[in-house]
Coordinates of C-alpha atoms in Angstrom, one line a residue:
M325 CA 11.8 -20.3 -7.0
T326 CA 9.9 -21.1 -10.2
D327 CA 8.3 -18.4 -12.4
D328 CA 4.9 -19.4 -11.0
D329 CA 6.1 -19.0 -7.5
L330 CA 7.4 -15.5 -8.3
R331 CA 4.2 -14.5 -10.1
M332 CA 2.1 -15.5 -7.0
L333 CA 4.3 -13.3 -4.7
R334 CA 4.3 -10.1 -6.8
Q335 CA 2.3 -7.0 -5.8
D336 CA 0.7 -6.7 -9.2
F337 CA -0.7 -10.3 -9.0
W338 CA -2.5 -9.4 -5.7
D339 CA -3.5 -5.9 -6.7
D340 CA -5.2 -7.5 -9.8
R341 CA -6.9 -10.1 -7.6
Y342 CA -8.1 -7.7 -5.0
G343 CA -9.2 -5.3 -7.6
S344 CA -11.2 -7.9 -9.5
S345 CA -14.1 -7.9 -7.1
P346 CA -15.5 -5.7 -4.3
Q347 CA -14.7 -8.6 -1.9
I348 CA -12.8 -11.8 -2.6
W349 CA -12.8 -13.3 0.9
S350 CA -15.7 -14.0 3.2
G351 CA -15.2 -10.9 5.4
N352 CA -15.1 -13.2 8.5
P353 CA -12.0 -13.6 10.7
N354 CA -10.1 -16.9 10.3
P355 CA -11.7 -19.4 12.7
H356 CA -8.4 -20.7 14.0
L357 CA -7.5 -17.1 15.0
V358 CA -10.8 -16.7 16.8
D359 CA -10.5 -20.1 18.5
R360 CA -6.9 -19.6 19.8
V361 CA -6.7 -15.8 20.5
A362 CA -10.1 -15.1 22.1
R363 CA -8.7 -16.2 25.5
L364 CA -5.6 -13.9 25.3
A365 CA -5.4 -10.5 26.9
P366 CA -5.1 -7.7 24.2
G367 CA -1.8 -6.2 23.5
R368 CA 0.3 -5.5 20.3
A369 CA -0.4 -7.7 17.3
V370 CA 0.8 -8.1 13.8
D371 CA -1.4 -9.7 11.1
V372 CA 0.9 -10.9 8.3
G373 CA -0.8 -11.2 5.0
S374 CA -3.8 -9.2 6.2
G375 CA -5.7 -9.1 2.9
E376 CA -9.0 -7.3 3.2
G377 CA -8.5 -6.9 6.9
A378 CA -11.0 -9.3 8.6
D379 CA -8.5 -10.6 11.1
A380 CA -7.0 -7.2 11.9
L381 CA -10.5 -5.8 12.4
W382 CA -11.6 -8.6 14.7
L383 CA -8.4 -8.1 16.8
A384 CA -8.9 -4.3 17.0
E385 CA -12.5 -4.7 18.0
R386 CA -11.2 -6.7 21.0
G387 CA -8.7 -4.1 22.1
W388 CA -5.6 -5.2 20.3
R389 CA -3.3 -2.6 18.6
V390 CA -2.7 -4.2 15.2
T391 CA -0.1 -3.8 12.5
A392 CA -1.7 -5.2 9.3
I393 CA 0.9 -6.2 6.7
D394 CA 0.2 -7.0 3.1
V395 CA 2.0 -6.7 -0.2
S396 CA -1.1 -5.2 -1.9
P397 CA -2.0 -1.5 -1.5
V398 CA -5.4 -2.4 -3.0
A399 CA -6.1 -4.9 -0.2
L400 CA -4.8 -2.5 2.5
R401 CA -7.1 0.3 1.2
K402 CA -10.1 -2.0 1.3
G403 CA -9.2 -3.0 4.9
A404 CA -8.8 0.6 6.0
E405 CA -12.2 1.5 4.4
R406 CA -13.9 -1.3 6.2
A407 CA -12.3 -0.4 9.5
A408 CA -13.4 3.3 9.1
A409 CA -16.9 2.1 8.5
V410 CA -16.9 0.3 11.8
G411 CA -15.8 3.4 13.6
A412 CA -12.9 5.6 14.6
E413 CA -12.2 3.9 17.9
V414 CA -11.5 0.6 16.1
A415 CA -9.9 2.1 13.0
E416 CA -7.3 4.0 15.0
R417 CA -6.0 0.8 16.6
I418 CA -4.9 -0.5 13.2
T419 CA -1.8 0.5 11.2
W420 CA -2.0 -0.6 7.6
T421 CA 1.5 -1.3 6.2
R422 CA 2.6 -2.3 2.7
A423 CA 5.5 -4.7 2.9
D424 CA 7.0 -7.6 0.9
V425 CA 7.2 -10.6 3.2
L426 CA 10.1 -12.0 1.2
E427 CA 12.1 -9.1 2.8
W428 CA 10.1 -7.8 5.8
G429 CA 10.3 -8.9 9.3
P430 CA 9.1 -7.4 12.6
D431 CA 11.4 -5.8 15.1
A432 CA 12.7 -8.2 17.7
G433 CA 10.2 -8.7 20.5
A434 CA 7.9 -6.1 19.1
F435 CA 4.6 -8.0 19.4
D436 CA 2.5 -9.9 21.9
L437 CA 0.8 -11.8 19.1
V438 CA 2.3 -12.6 15.7
S439 CA -0.3 -14.2 13.4
A440 CA 0.1 -15.5 9.9
Q441 CA -3.0 -17.2 8.6
F442 CA -2.6 -19.1 5.3
M443 CA 0.6 -17.4 4.4
H444 CA 2.1 -19.7 1.8
L445 CA 5.6 -19.4 0.3
P446 CA 8.0 -21.9 -1.2
P447 CA 10.0 -23.8 1.4
E448 CA 13.2 -21.8 1.7
P449 CA 11.6 -18.3 1.9
R450 CA 8.8 -19.7 4.1
A451 CA 11.3 -21.0 6.7
A452 CA 13.1 -17.6 6.6
L453 CA 9.9 -15.7 7.0
F454 CA 8.6 -17.8 9.9
T455 CA 12.0 -17.5 11.6
R456 CA 11.8 -13.7 11.3
L457 CA 8.2 -13.8 12.6
A458 CA 9.2 -15.9 15.6
A459 CA 11.9 -13.3 16.4
G460 CA 9.2 -10.6 16.6
V461 CA 7.3 -12.2 19.5
A462 CA 7.8 -10.6 22.9
P463 CA 8.6 -12.7 26.0
G464 CA 5.4 -14.3 27.1
G465 CA 3.8 -13.6 23.7
T466 CA 2.2 -15.9 21.1
L467 CA 3.1 -17.1 17.6
L468 CA 0.2 -18.4 15.7
I469 CA 0.8 -19.8 12.2
V470 CA -2.0 -21.6 10.2
G471 CA -1.8 -23.0 6.6
H472 CA -3.0 -25.7 4.3
H473 CA -1.6 -29.1 5.2
P474 CA 0.2 -31.1 2.4
V475 CA -1.9 -34.2 3.2
D476 CA -4.6 -32.6 1.0
L477 CA -4.3 -32.3 -2.7
A478 CA -4.5 -28.7 -3.9
P479 CA -7.5 -27.8 -6.1
E480 CA -7.3 -28.2 -9.8
G481 CA -5.3 -25.3 -11.2
Y482 CA -3.2 -24.9 -8.0
R483 CA -1.5 -28.3 -7.8
H484 CA 1.7 -26.8 -9.1
L485 CA 1.8 -24.8 -5.9
H486 CA 1.5 -27.9 -3.6
H487 CA 5.1 -27.4 -2.3
M488 CA 3.9 -24.2 -0.6
R489 CA 1.9 -26.3 1.9
F490 CA 3.4 -27.1 5.3
T491 CA 2.9 -29.0 8.5
A492 CA 2.8 -27.6 12.0
E493 CA 5.8 -29.8 12.9
E494 CA 7.9 -28.1 10.2
V495 CA 7.2 -24.8 11.8
A496 CA 7.8 -26.0 15.3
G497 CA 11.2 -27.3 14.1
L498 CA 12.3 -23.7 13.4
L499 CA 11.8 -22.8 17.1
D500 CA 14.5 -23.2 19.8
P501 CA 12.8 -25.4 22.4
E502 CA 14.6 -23.6 25.2
A503 CA 13.0 -20.4 24.2
W504 CA 9.6 -21.7 23.2
E505 CA 6.7 -23.8 24.5
V506 CA 4.7 -25.4 21.7
V507 CA 1.1 -25.1 22.9
L508 CA -0.5 -26.7 19.8
A509 CA 0.8 -28.5 16.7
D510 CA -1.9 -30.3 14.8
A511 CA -3.9 -30.6 11.6
P512 CA -7.7 -30.6 12.4
A513 CA -10.1 -31.5 9.6
R514 CA -12.9 -29.3 8.3
T515 CA -15.4 -29.7 5.5
V516 CA -15.6 -27.2 2.6
E517 CA -18.3 -27.0 0.0
R518 CA -17.0 -26.7 -3.6
P519 CA -18.8 -26.7 -6.9
D520 CA -17.9 -30.3 -7.3
G521 CA -19.1 -31.3 -3.9
V522 CA -18.1 -31.3 -0.2
V523 CA -14.5 -32.1 0.5
T524 CA -12.5 -32.6 3.8
M525 CA -9.5 -30.4 4.3
H526 CA -6.8 -30.2 7.0
D527 CA -5.3 -27.0 8.4
A528 CA -1.8 -27.1 9.9
R529 CA -1.9 -25.1 13.2
L530 CA 1.2 -24.1 15.2
E531 CA 0.7 -22.1 18.4
A532 CA 3.8 -21.4 20.5
R533 CA 4.5 -19.2 23.5
R534 CA 7.8 -17.5 23.9
R535 CA 9.1 -18.2 27.4
A536 CA 9.3 -15.1 29.6

């Protein structure tokens, strides 16, 4: 990994970023999570790279018991504060856990839903992480991984990190077809308004179900 890669993965980088503003993300759950998970029965979920907790909170409000994983204690604190503001019934369903995804992985078969929304790593550690995440899905459970697709050019200032983008097919290739049913592997387009105008972006989406 390059020095830039390592800097982007360190706790101090994310602590500084999350500490730079009261809120750096929209506060809304990722739309692909909402789209794909709303139909599922609640169970045990892990939100990998939980940030300020919007996805974890959305899941907990719908009855999921959620383990929220992030490298930044600052982000986890902000997520826990937001959950507490919603109410004790929701807050008690979420466990906020500091972990380094370069090393961490869920226990085998521990979760009915494993979600990683826009978790970007260099190719080798990314493949290793996604393989560990797949192992954490219980029989009959769901793996949902979403990220920026490499067909789009990264914004100015981030183009040196383009190698962190991936396709759904790359993720599907990590899964044993005898153990998994690939439910969805695509890259839908969406429009995003930036200071320099409206641009079209594509999100890689991989949803797979572990065979029971």
